[in-house]
XYZ file of C-alpha atoms in Angstrom:
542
model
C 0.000 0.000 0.000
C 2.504 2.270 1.237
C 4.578 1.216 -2.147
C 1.875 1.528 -4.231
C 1.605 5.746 -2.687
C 4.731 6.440 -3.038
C 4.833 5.840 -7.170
C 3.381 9.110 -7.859
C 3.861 11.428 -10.789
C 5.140 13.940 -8.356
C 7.497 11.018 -6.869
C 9.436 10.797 -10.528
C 11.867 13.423 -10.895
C 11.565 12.983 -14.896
C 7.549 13.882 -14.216
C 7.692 16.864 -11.740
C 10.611 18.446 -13.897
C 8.353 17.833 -16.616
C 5.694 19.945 -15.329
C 8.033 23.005 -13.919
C 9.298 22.831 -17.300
C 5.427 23.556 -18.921
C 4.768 26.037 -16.301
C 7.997 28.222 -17.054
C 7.708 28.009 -20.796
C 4.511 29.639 -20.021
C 6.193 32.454 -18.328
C 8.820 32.442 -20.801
C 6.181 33.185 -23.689
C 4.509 35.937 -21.488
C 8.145 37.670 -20.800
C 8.812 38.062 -24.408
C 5.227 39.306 -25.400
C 5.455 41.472 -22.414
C 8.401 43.402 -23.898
C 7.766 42.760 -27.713
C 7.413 46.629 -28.628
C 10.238 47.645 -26.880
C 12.984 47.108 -29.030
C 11.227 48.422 -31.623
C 10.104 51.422 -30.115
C 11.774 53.596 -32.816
C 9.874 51.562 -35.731
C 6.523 52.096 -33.421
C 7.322 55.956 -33.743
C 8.211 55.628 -37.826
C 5.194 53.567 -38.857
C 2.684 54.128 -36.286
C 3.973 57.646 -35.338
C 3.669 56.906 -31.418
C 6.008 59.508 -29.881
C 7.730 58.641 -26.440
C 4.448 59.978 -24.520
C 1.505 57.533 -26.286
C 4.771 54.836 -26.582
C 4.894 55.455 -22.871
C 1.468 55.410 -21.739
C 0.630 51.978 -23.632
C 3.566 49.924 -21.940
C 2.279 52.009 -18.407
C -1.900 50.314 -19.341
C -0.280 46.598 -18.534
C -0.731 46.922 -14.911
C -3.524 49.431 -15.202
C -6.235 47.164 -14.177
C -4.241 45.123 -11.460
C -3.459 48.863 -9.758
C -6.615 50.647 -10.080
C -9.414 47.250 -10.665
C -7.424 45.609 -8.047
C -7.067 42.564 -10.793
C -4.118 41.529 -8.877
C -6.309 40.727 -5.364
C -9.072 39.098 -7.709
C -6.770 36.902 -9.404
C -5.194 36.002 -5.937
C -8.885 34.558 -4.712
C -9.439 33.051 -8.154
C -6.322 31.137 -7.547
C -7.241 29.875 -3.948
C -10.783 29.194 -5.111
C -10.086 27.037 -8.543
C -6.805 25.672 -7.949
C -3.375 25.749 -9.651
C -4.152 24.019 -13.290
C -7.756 25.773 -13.573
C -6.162 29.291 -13.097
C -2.683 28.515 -14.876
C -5.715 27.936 -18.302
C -7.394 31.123 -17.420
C -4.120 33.064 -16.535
C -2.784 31.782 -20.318
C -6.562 32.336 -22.239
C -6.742 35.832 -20.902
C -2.888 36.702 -22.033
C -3.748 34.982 -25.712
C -6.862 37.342 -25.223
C -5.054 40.786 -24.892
C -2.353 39.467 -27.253
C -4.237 38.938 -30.017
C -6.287 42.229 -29.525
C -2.737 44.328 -29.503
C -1.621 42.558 -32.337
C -4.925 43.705 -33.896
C -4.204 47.319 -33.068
C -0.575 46.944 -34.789
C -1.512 45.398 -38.006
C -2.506 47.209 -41.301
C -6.086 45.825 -40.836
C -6.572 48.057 -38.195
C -5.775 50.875 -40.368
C -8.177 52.472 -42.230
C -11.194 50.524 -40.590
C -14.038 51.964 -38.863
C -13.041 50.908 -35.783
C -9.569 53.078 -36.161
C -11.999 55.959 -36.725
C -14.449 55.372 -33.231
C -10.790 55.333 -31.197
C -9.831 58.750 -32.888
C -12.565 60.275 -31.712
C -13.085 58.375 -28.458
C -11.031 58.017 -24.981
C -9.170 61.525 -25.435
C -9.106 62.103 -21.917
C -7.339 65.064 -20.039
C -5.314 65.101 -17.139
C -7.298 64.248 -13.879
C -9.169 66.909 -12.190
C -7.542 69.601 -15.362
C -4.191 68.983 -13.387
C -1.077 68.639 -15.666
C 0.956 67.100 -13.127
C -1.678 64.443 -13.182
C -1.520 63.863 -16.513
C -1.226 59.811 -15.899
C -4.049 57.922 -17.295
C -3.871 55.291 -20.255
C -5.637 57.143 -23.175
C -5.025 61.095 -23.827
C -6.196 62.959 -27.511
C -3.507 63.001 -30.071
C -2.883 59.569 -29.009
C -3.081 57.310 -31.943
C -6.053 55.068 -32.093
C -3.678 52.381 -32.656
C -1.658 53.092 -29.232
C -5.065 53.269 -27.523
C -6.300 49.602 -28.899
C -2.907 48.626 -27.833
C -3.131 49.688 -24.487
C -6.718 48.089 -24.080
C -4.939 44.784 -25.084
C -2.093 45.026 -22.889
C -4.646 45.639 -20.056
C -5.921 42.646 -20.859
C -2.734 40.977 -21.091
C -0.942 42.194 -18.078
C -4.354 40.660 -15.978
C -3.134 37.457 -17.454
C 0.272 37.768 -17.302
C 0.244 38.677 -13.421
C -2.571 35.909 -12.541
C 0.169 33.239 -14.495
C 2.794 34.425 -11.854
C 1.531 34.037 -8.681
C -0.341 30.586 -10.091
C 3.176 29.617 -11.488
C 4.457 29.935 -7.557
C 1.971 27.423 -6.154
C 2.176 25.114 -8.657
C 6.019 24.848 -8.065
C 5.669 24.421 -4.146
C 2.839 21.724 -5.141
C 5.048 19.811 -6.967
C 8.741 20.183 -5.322
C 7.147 20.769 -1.640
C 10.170 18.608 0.554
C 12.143 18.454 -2.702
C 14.400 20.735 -4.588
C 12.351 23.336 -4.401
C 14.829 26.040 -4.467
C 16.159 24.752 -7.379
C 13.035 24.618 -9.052
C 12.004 28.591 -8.164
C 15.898 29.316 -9.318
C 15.657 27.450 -12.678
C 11.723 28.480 -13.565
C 12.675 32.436 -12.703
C 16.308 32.181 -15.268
C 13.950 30.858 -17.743
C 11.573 33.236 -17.829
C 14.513 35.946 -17.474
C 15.538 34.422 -21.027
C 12.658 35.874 -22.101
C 14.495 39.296 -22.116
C 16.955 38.204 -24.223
C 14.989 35.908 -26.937
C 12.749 39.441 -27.252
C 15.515 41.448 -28.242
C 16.811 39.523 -30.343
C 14.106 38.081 -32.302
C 11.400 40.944 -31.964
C 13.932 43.327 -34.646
C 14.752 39.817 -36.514
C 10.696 40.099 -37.365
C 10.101 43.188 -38.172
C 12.576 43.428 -40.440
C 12.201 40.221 -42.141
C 12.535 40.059 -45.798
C 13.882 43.492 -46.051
C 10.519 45.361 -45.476
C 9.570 46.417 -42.240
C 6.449 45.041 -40.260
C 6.201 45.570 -36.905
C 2.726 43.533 -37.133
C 5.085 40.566 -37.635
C 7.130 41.039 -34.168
C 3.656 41.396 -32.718
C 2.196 38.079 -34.641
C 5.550 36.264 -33.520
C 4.347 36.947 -29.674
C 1.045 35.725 -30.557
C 2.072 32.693 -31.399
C 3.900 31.900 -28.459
C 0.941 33.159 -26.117
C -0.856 30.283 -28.400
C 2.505 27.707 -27.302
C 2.138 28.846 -23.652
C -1.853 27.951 -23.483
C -1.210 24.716 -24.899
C 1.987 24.168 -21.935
C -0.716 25.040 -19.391
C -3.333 22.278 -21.095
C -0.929 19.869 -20.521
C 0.223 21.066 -17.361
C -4.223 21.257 -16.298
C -4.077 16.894 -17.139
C -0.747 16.336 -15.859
C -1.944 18.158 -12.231
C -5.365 16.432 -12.656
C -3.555 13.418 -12.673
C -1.820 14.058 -9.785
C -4.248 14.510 -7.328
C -6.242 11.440 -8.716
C -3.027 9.610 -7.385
C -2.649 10.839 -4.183
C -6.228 11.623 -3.192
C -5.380 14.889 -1.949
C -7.073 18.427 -2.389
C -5.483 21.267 -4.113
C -3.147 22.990 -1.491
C -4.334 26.369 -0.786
C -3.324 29.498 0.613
C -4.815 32.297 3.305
C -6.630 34.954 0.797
C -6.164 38.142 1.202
C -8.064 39.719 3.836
C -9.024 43.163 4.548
C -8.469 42.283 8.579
C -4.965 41.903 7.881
C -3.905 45.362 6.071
C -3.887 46.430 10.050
C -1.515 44.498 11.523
C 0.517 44.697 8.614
C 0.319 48.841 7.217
C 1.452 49.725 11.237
C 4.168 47.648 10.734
C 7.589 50.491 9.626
C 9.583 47.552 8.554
C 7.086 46.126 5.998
C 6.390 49.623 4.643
C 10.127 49.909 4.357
C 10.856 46.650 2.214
C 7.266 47.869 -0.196
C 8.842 51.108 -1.114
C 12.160 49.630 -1.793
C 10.954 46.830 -4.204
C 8.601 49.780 -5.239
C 11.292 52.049 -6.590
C 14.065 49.857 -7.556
C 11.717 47.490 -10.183
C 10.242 50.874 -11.253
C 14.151 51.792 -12.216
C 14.662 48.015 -14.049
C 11.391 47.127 -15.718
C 10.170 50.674 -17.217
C 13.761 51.033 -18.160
C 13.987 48.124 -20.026
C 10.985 49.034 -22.440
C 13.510 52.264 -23.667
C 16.780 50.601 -23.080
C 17.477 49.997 -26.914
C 16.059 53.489 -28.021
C 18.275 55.054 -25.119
C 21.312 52.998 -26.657
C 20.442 53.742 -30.495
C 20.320 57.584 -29.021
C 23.992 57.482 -27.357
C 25.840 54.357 -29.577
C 27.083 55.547 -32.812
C 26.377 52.307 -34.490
C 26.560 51.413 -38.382
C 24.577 48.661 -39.985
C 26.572 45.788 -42.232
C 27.026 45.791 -45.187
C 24.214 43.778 -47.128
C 24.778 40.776 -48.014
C 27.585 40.102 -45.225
C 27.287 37.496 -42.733
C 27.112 39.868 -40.073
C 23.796 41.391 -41.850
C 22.093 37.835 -42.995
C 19.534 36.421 -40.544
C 21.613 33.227 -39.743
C 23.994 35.252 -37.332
C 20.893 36.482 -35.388
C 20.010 32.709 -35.122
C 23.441 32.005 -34.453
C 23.926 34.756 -31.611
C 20.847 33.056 -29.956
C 22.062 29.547 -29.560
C 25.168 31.439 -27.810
C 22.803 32.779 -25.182
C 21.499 29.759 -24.344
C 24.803 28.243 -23.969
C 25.624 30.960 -21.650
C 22.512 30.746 -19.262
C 22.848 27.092 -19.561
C 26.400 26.527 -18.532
C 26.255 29.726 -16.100
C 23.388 27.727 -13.980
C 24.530 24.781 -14.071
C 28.342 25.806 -12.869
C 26.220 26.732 -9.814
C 25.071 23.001 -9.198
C 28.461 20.889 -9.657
C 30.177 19.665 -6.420
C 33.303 18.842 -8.198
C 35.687 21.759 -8.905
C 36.753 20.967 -12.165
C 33.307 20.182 -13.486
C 32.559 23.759 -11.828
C 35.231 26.130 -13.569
C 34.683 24.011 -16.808
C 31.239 25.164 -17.297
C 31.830 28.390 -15.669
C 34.632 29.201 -18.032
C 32.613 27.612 -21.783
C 29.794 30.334 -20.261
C 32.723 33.170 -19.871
C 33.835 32.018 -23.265
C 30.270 32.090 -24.843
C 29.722 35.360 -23.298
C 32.288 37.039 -24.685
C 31.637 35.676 -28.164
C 28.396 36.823 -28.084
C 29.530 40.260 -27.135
C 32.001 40.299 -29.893
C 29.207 39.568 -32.783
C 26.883 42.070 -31.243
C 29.350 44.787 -31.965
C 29.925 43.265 -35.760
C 26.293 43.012 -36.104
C 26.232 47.016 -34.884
C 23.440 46.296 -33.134
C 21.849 47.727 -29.614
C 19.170 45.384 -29.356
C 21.721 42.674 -29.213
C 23.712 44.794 -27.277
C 20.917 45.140 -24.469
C 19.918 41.269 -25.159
C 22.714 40.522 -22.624
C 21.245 42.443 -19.650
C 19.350 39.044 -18.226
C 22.835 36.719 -18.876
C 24.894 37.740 -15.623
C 21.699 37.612 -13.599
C 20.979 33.884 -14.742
C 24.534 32.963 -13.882
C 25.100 34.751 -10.389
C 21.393 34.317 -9.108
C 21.665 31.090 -7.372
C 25.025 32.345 -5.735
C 23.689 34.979 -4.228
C 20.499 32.826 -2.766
C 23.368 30.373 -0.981
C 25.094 33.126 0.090
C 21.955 34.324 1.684
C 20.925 31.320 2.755
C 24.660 29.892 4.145
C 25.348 33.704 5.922
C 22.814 36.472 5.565
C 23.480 40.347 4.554
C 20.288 40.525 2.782
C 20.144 44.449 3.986
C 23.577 44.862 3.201
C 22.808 43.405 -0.188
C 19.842 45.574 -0.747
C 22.079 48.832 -0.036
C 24.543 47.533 -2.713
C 22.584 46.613 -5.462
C 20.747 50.330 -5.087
C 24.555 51.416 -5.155
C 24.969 49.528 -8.368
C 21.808 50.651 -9.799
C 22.717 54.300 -9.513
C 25.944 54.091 -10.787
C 24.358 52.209 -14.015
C 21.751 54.901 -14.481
C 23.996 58.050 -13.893
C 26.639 56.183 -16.166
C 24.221 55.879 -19.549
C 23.168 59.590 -18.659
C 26.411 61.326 -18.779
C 29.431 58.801 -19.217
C 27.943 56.849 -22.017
C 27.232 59.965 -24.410
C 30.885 61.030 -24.036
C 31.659 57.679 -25.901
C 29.438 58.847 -29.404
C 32.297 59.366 -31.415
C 33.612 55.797 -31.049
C 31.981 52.811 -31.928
C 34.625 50.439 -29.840
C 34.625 52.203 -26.757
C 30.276 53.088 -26.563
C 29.843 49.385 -26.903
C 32.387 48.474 -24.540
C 31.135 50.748 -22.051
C 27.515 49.607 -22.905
C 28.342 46.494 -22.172
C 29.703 46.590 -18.848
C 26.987 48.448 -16.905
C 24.118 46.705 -18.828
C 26.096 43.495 -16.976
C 26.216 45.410 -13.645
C 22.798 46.420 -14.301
C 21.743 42.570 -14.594
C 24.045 41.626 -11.736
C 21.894 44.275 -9.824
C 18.778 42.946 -10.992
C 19.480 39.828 -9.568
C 21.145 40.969 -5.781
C 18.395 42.968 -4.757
C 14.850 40.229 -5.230
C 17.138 37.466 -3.842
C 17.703 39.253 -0.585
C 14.346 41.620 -0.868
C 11.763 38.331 -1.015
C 13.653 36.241 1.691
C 13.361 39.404 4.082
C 9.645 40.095 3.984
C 8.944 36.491 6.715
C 11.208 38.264 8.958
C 8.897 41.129 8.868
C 4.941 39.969 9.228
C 3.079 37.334 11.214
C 3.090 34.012 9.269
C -0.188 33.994 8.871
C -0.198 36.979 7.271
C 2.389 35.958 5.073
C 0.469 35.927 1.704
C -1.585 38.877 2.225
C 1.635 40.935 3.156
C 3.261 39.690 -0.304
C 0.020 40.594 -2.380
C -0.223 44.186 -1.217
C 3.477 44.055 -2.281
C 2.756 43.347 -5.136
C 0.094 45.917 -5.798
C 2.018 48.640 -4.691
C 5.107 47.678 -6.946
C 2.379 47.501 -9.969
C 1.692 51.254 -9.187
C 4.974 52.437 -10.363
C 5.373 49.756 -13.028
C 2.315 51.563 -14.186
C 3.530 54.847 -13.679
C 6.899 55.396 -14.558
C 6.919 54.097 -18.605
C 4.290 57.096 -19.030
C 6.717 59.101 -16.733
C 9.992 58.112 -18.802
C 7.430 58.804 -22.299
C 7.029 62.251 -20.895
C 9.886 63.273 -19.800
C 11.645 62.397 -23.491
C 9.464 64.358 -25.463
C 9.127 67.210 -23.276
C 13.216 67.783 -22.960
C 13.312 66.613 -26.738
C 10.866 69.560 -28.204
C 11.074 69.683 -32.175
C 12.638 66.231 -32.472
C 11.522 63.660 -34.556
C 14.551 61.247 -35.613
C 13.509 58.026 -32.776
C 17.744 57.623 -32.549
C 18.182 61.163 -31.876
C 16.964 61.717 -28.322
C 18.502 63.130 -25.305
C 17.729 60.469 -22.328
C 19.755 62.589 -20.119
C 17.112 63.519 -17.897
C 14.770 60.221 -17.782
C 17.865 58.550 -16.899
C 18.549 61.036 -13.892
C 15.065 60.212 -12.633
C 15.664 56.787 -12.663
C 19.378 57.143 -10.900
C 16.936 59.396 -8.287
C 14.766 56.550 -7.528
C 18.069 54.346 -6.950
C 19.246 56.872 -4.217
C 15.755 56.530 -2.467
C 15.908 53.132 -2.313
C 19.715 53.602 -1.079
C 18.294 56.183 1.545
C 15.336 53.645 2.519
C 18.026 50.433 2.603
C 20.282 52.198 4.816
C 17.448 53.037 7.063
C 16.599 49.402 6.770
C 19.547 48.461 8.083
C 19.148 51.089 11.029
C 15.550 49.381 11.760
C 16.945 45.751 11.480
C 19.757 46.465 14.165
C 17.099 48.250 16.680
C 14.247 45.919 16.615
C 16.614 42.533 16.049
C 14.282 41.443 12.316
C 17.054 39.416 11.542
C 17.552 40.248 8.135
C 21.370 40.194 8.060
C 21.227 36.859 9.429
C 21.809 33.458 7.588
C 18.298 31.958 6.534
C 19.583 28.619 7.236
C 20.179 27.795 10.635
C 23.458 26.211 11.742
């Protein structure tokens, strides 16, 4: 009997590897739809003519409904009512849902049709209450019908996309619960961060298939994917259905939120604290990201190959991919190997494979591959950091370092960068080296920010602390793309070449949110020492 248990699908390693592996293909898909427009951003302003401000305000409308519909404490209860496979199906339909409708809004069907015509006319809404300075919603006039159609999409989309992460989260604890769980979150999380890369790489690739630009195709290409991730989660739904035929058990579930708790936990200085912080530094990495090539086209003085060279034919961009995924593979893995000379082996092919791919991003003269590498250091140092953590603590410390690291990235493509235009060699170089910072940064602050926050609430309060999180870091993923639009065209007046802007001053605002968090990490630190939270100690207990 107790045999016959035992032989479960979550009992086979092949099996439960199996399923993270449909689960973070899922998220995969969703990262690169989620930034599919942003490399293009200066083809969006060519073809479409969306300047920086509608460009802005459309990436800003993904987390409009989670902020201000409060999607994201919906699709929390959904997920504790129907269970992991019934939401990870609903998470993926609504994603495939907004996809297709922003697609929609990008092709040339849209243009021209009736439909084109009722947006022009409709949704041309002010600033709130006549204020400028509240000039923040979605839609505005002058916006073009196809931004607005886009936004409405990506509404719909980011519902989806934030439902699939929080699913994505109990479906690995349901399935690696006792096991290598921490392997599994590690591996599912540099997976999805691939998504970064395969966007900027293959997004451009589309659009400028053939010779003729489309931005519709980059757009179709993330449709398709969206279609790839529903099916993962259909297979995933039997796979988990299975499952609990086998053991007999009920889907785990979590405490809801509950509107009791935001008490006990909005009195508490130390959670308040660790919200902000998360608050501003993903507001200075994920908005940024969405201009990151445009900023880099602006400063790089970059020159495309010759056609009909290798460097300019579509097998390099092919070619440059499979490097990237030798990198993030042999990175990770380094991480995992108990003998030495297995370790540096892999380490050094990743080093090697790193480098190479830098080297044909600056023959192919191209800052979408340049930026492409921003997610590689992350994948490889990530599950360092979370033993260091684990093994002997620092998370504040860490927090107060990456915010250093983040300021000196920001401050360094606003003023050192641009002193670089006049040479090809020594832009990229410098490119290169703080977008790797930049990644390294992007990884040091989550892996000692999400640890901290049971050191701070009630256990039972656990979930509902982490979902107001989570709503309050949506606010300024929301707000600072539109922030960033505005900013660009209002210190840019008169200019209308998409490579020719000044990001001087966007840049500076995002350095300035990197010093608050510094301020609010050092003060961290103060509150950690008074009140003994623990957060500089080791997770794992000697």
């Amino acid at each position: 009997m107790t045999q016959a248990i035992q032989k479960t699908l979550r009992d086979s390693a092949a099996m439960r590897w199996t399923a993270l592996l449909l689960l973070a293909l899922a998220m995969f898909c969703s990262y690169i739809f989620m930034d599919i427009l942003s490399p293009i951003k200066d083809l969006m302003q060519e073809t479409r003519q969306w300047d920086s401000t509608s460009f802005g305000r459309m990436q800003g409308a993904e987390v409009f409904l989670n902020v201000w519909v409060f999607f994201l404490i919906f699709a929390g209860i959904i997920l504790d009512k129907m269970g992991v496979r019934f939401t990870a199906v609903l998470s993926a339909a609504v994603m495939l849902i907004g996809a297709c409708i922003k697609w929609y809004a990008i092709s040339e069907s849209f243009m021209g049709s009736g439909l084109e015509a009722w947006f022009n006319s409709h949704l041309n809404w002010g600033p709130l209450f006549g204020l400028e300075w509240l000039d923040i919603l979605p839609f505005a006039e002058g916006m073009p019908a196809s931004a607005k159609l886009a936004a409405c999409g990506f509404m719909i989309f980011g519902c989806g996309c934030e439902m699939a992460g929080i699913t994505v989260s109990r479906g690995i604890v349901k399935w690696f619960k006792g096991r290598e769980m921490a392997l599994a979150m590690g591996s599912e999380m540099a997976l999805a961060r691939l998504g970064v890369t395969t966007c900027m790489i293959f997004s451009p690739f589309f659009a400028r298939l053939g010779g003729s630009v489309s931005v519709s195709r980059s757009v179709a290409f993330g449709v398709v994917l969206m279609c790839i991730a529903l099916i993962m989660t259909i297979v995933y739904f039997f796979m988990d259905k299975k499952l609990d035929a086998q053991t007999g058990e009920a889907e785990e579930k979590d405490d809801p939120f509950k509107i009791s708790d935001l008490g006990k936990i909005l009195t508490d200085s130390g959670f308040w604290i660790v919200a902000l912080l998360c608050v501003l530094y993903y507001s200075a990495i994920f908005p940024f990201q969405k201009y990151a090539v445009n900023m880099l086209q602006c400063n790089l003085t970059l020159e495309e190959p010759a056609n009909g060279s290798f460097w300019a034919s579509p097998a390099v961009t092919l070619i440059q991919y499979g490097i990237t995924l030798v990198v993030a593979a042999t990175g990770f893995a380094s991480n995992f190997m108990k003998q030495k000379v297995w370790k540096f082996a892999l380490l050094g092919v990743s080093v090697i494979a790193l480098i190479t791919y830098c080297y044909m991003g600056y023959m192919r003269q191209s800052a979408e591959a340049i930026f492409a590498v921003f997610p590689l250091l992350a994948v490889l140092i990530t599950p360092i950091l979370g033993s260091y953590l684990d093994h002997h603590g620092k998370a504040a410390s860490m927090l107060v370092l990456g915010s250093l690291l983040l300021i000196g990235c920001h401050l360094t493509f606003a003023f050192i960068l641009p002193m670089f235009n006049d040479s090809t060699l020594g832009g990229v170089i410098v490119a290169y080296a703080t977008i790797l910072v930049l990644g390294a940064s992007f990884s040091l602050v989550p892996a000692s920010l999400w640890p901290s926050v049971p050191k701070l609430v009630e256990p039972k309060i656990i979930g509902s602390a982490y979902a107001l999180i989570f709503w309050i870091q949506n606010i300024g993923l929301w707000l600072f793309p539109m922030l960033i639009g505005q900013v660009l065209d209002n210190t840019n007046p008169g200019v209308t070449d998409p490579t020719k802007f000044d990001y001087t001053w966007p840049l500076v605002m995002l350095a300035g949110l990197g010093v608050a968090a510094l301020i609010l990490g050092l003060v961290l630190k103060v509150v950690d020492k008074k009140k003994g939270l623990g957060l500089e100690l080791p997770n794992i207990k000697e």
